[in-house]
Each structure stands twice: as structure tokens, then as C-alpha cells.
XYZ file of C-alpha atoms in Angstrom:
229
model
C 5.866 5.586 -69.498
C 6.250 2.114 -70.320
C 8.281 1.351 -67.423
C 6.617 2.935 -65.264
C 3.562 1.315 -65.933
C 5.401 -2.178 -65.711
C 6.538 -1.148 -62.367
C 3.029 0.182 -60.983
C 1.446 -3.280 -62.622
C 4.170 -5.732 -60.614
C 3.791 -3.842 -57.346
C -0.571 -3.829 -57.388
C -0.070 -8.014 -58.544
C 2.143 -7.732 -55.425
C -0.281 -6.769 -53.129
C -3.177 -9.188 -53.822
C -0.580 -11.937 -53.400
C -1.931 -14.403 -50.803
C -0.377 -13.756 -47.237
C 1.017 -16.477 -45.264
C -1.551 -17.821 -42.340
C -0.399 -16.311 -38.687
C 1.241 -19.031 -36.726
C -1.287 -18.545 -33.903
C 0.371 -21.290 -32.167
C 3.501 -19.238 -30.768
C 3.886 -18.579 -27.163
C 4.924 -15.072 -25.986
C 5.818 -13.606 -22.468
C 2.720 -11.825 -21.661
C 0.474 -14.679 -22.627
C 2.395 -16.449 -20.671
C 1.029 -13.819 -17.552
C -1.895 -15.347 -14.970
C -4.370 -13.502 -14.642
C -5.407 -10.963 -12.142
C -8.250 -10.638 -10.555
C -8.731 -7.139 -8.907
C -11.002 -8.011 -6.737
C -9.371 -9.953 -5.023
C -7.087 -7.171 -3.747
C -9.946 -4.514 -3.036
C -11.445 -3.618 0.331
C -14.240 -1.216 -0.858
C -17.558 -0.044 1.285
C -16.848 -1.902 4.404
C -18.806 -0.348 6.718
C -19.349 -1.538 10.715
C -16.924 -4.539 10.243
C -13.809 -6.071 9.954
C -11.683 -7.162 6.945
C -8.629 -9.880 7.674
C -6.236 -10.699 5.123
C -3.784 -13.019 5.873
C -0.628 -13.993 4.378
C -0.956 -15.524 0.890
C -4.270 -13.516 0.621
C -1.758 -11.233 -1.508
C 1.564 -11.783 -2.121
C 2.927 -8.818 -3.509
C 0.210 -7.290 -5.692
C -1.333 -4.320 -5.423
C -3.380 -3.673 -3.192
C -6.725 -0.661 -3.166
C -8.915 0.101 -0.088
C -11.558 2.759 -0.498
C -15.338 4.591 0.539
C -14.772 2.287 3.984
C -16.612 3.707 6.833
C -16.675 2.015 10.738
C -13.885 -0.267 9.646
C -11.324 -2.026 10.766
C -9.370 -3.568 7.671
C -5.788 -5.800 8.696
C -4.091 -6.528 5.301
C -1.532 -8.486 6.756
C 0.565 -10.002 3.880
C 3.540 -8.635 1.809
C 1.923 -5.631 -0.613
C 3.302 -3.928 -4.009
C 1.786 -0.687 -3.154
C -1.459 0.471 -1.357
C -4.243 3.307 -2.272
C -6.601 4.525 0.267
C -9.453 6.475 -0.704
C -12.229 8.191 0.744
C -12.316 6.045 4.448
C -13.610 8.264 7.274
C -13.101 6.574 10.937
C -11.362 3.409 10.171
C -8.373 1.533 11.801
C -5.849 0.449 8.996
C -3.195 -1.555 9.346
C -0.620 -2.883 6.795
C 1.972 -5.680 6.073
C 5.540 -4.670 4.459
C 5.028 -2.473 1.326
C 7.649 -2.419 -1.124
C 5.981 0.856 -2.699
C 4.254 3.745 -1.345
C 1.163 3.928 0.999
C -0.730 6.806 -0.775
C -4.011 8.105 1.479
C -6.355 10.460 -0.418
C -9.566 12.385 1.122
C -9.642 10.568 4.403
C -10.586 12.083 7.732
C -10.393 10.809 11.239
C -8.118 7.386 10.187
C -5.842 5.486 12.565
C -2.971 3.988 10.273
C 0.112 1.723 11.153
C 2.282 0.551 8.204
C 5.952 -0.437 7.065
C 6.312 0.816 3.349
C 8.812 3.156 1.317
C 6.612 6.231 1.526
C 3.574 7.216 3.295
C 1.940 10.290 0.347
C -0.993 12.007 1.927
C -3.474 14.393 0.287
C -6.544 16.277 1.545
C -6.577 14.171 4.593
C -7.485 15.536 8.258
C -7.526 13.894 11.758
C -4.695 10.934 10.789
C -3.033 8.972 13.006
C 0.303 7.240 11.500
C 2.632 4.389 12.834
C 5.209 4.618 10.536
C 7.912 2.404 9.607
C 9.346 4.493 6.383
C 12.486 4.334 4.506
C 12.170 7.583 2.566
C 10.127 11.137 3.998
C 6.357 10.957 3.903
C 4.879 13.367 1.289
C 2.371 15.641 2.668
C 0.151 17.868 0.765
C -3.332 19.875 1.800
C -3.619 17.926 5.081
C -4.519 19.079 8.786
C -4.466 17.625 11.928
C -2.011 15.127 10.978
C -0.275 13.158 13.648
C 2.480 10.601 13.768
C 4.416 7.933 15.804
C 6.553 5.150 15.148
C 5.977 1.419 14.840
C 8.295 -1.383 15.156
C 9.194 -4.451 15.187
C 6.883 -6.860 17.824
C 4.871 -3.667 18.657
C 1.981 -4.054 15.848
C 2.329 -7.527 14.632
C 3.685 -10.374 16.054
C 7.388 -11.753 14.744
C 7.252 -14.705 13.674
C 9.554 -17.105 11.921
C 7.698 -18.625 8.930
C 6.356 -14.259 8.334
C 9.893 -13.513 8.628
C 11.143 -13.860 4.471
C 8.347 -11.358 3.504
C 10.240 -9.054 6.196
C 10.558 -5.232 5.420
C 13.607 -3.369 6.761
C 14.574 0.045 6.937
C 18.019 1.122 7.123
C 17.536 2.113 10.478
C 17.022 0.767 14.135
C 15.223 2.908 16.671
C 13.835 2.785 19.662
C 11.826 0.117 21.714
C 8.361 1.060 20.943
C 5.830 3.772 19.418
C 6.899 7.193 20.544
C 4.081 10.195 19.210
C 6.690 13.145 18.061
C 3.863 15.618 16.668
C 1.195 17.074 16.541
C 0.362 20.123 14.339
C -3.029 21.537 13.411
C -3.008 24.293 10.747
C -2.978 25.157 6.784
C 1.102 24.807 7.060
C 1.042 21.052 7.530
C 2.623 19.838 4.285
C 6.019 21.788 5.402
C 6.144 21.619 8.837
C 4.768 17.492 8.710
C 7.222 16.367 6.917
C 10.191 17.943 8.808
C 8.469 16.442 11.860
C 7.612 12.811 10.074
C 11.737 12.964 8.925
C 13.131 12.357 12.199
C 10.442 9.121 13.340
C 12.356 6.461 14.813
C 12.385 3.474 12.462
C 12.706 -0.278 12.729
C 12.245 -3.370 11.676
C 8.004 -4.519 11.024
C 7.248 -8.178 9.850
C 4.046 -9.814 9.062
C 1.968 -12.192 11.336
C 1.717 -15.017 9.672
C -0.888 -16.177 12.867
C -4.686 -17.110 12.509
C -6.650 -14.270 12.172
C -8.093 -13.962 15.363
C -4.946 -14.370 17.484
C -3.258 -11.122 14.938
C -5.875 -9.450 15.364
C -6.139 -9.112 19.238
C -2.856 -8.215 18.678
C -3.397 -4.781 17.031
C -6.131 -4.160 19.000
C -4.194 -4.390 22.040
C -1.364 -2.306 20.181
C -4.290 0.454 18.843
C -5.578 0.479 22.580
C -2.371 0.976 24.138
C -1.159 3.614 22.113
C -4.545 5.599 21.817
C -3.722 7.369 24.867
C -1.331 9.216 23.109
C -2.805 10.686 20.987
C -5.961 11.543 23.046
């Protein structure tokens, strides 16, 4: 018992030794991080206008868009990824995304954008230029209907926009071409066999004023709105 009780006395001293201070003056990596603001990449309740973001406005981050009504919203700088919630009757259009474009619970939304994958859900009345590298994921969506958008056909090509390019592995044709149109409770199948086969190219930021760019889409929007009337 003895030795045991020598052995339970050293390790309680032990424990109300005094610790050493923390060296609060050490650096480490995610310190090191800047800070993000989110705000800064959100577009959320514009109603009746426009949003414009040019490039630098981003620069890679993430970027969220959502409850937009009556909008027009140009994001129109290199993007991580992009979430799109809840917009009813809005044109959207999109710079290179390395990630996926994901569009939730929208109805009656014209989109046009370059990115990985395009993953719908519970969306009706859609309009898609597509510039994709992988199949668009489809789920519980109606009245879904897609073209293809290319190089010069959205934005403008420019030379100082061009190192924030996004390229598929495949050239296509010389302009949007519409290659569906399906209405029904079998879109997620049929969709993406359809959305498969779009014509690709190559889609590159404007890295204009805003108002030039965006005469620009609007010309492209009004130009290919005929087909899909």
C-alpha cells in the first residue's frame, strides 16, 4: 500500500504543477486566411432590376443567388461554384465556373452558363445555354429546355478576360442551337440524354464596362428567344 500511495501522491503533485504560458504569438495557416465576406458574393431579393458583376467583383469564390424575382443578374467574373434558389422569371447569366451550377425551386428562368455541371431540382419552365464538361443532373423538373452557348455568342472575347477562360474538351458548332424540348413527369431521364449530346465550346468572360456587356446579352437573350417561343 505504501507504494501505491507514493505513486498516487507524485502523480496529484503532478497535476497542480504550473503549466507553461501558450505562445500566443505563433502564426498558423488558417490565421493566416483573409477573410470572407459573404455578402459580397450574394444576389438575394432583387426584384424589378438589374445586378452587374464584373470581373474582380469575384474571383473565384463562391458565389449564391436566391428569392430574385423580375431580375436580370450578369455575374460576369470567374466563379468557384454557384447556388440558385427560389428565382421565378429572371435572366441569369454566368462567367466560367470551375464547379457546378446547382438551380433549386425555380420556375420560368432563362439561364446561360459555362461550368462543370448544371444540377437541377424541382425547377419548371428553364431555359439553359450550356457550356458543360460533364452531363447536367436533372431531378423532379418539367418543362425544361436547353441550347448551347459558345464562345463570342453570350459574352464578348476579349484578351485581358481571356486567363480566367473556361474550356471544355470539346468544340461545336457556330452558335446556340435549341435540341429539346420535353414537358412531362419523365424529365430527369429523358433531359439528360437530351442535355448529353449539346454542342460545346469555348465561353470567356467580358472583361468590358458594364453597360457595353450587358447590351451584349441582351442582344444574345433577344436573338435566341425566338427559339424557344
Amino acid at each position: 500500500m505504501g507504494a501505491v500511495q507514493r505513486k498516487l501522491t507524485m502523480f496529484t503533485q503532478a497535476n497542480y504543477l504550473p503549466r507553461e504560458p501558450c505562445d500566443r504569438s505563433k502564426a498558423y495557416s488558417w490565421d493566416a486566411k483573409p477573410k470572407v465576406d459573404a455578402s459580397n458574393y450574394t444576389v438575394e431579393n432583387a426584384v424589378d432590376t438589374t445586378v452587374t458583376k464584373c470581373s474582380g467583383n469575384v474571383n473565384g469564390q463562391q458565389f449564391v443567388i436566391r428569392n430574385c424575382h423580375n431580375a436580370s443578374l450578369y455575374i460576369l467574373d470567374h466563379i468557384n461554384s454557384v447556388t440558385i434558389d427560389d428565382c421565378v422569371n429572371c435572366n441569369i447569366v454566368l462567367g466560367p465556373t470551375q464547379g457546378s451550377v446547382f438551380l433549386r425551386n425555380c420556375n420560368n428562368v432563362r439561364l446561360a452558363s459555362a461550368c462543370q455541371q448544371l444540377r437541377a431540382r424541382d425547377c419548371s419552365a428553364v431555359d439553359s445555354w450550356l457550356c458543360c464538361s460533364t452531363q447536367p443532373s436533372i431531378e423532379s423538373c418539367s418543362e425544361m429546355r436547353f441550347g448551347s452557348v459558345l464562345g463570342g455568342a453570350l459574352l464578348g472575347r476579349q484578351a485581358a478576360g481571356q486567363q480566367h477562360g473556361f474550356r471544355t474538351g470539346h468544340e461545336g458548332s457556330a452558335g446556340p442551337a435549341v435540341v429539346f424540348e420535353y414537358m412531362g413527369t419523365n424529365c430527369r431521364e429523358t433531359c439528360q440524354q437530351v442535355a448529353a449530346r449539346l454542342t460545346s465550346g469555348t465561353h470567356y468572360i467580358s472583361p468590358q464596362e458594364p453597360e457595353t456587356t450587358k447590351k451584349q446579352i441582351e442582344a444574345a437573350f433577344n436573338t435566341t428567344q425566338g427559339m424557344f417561343s
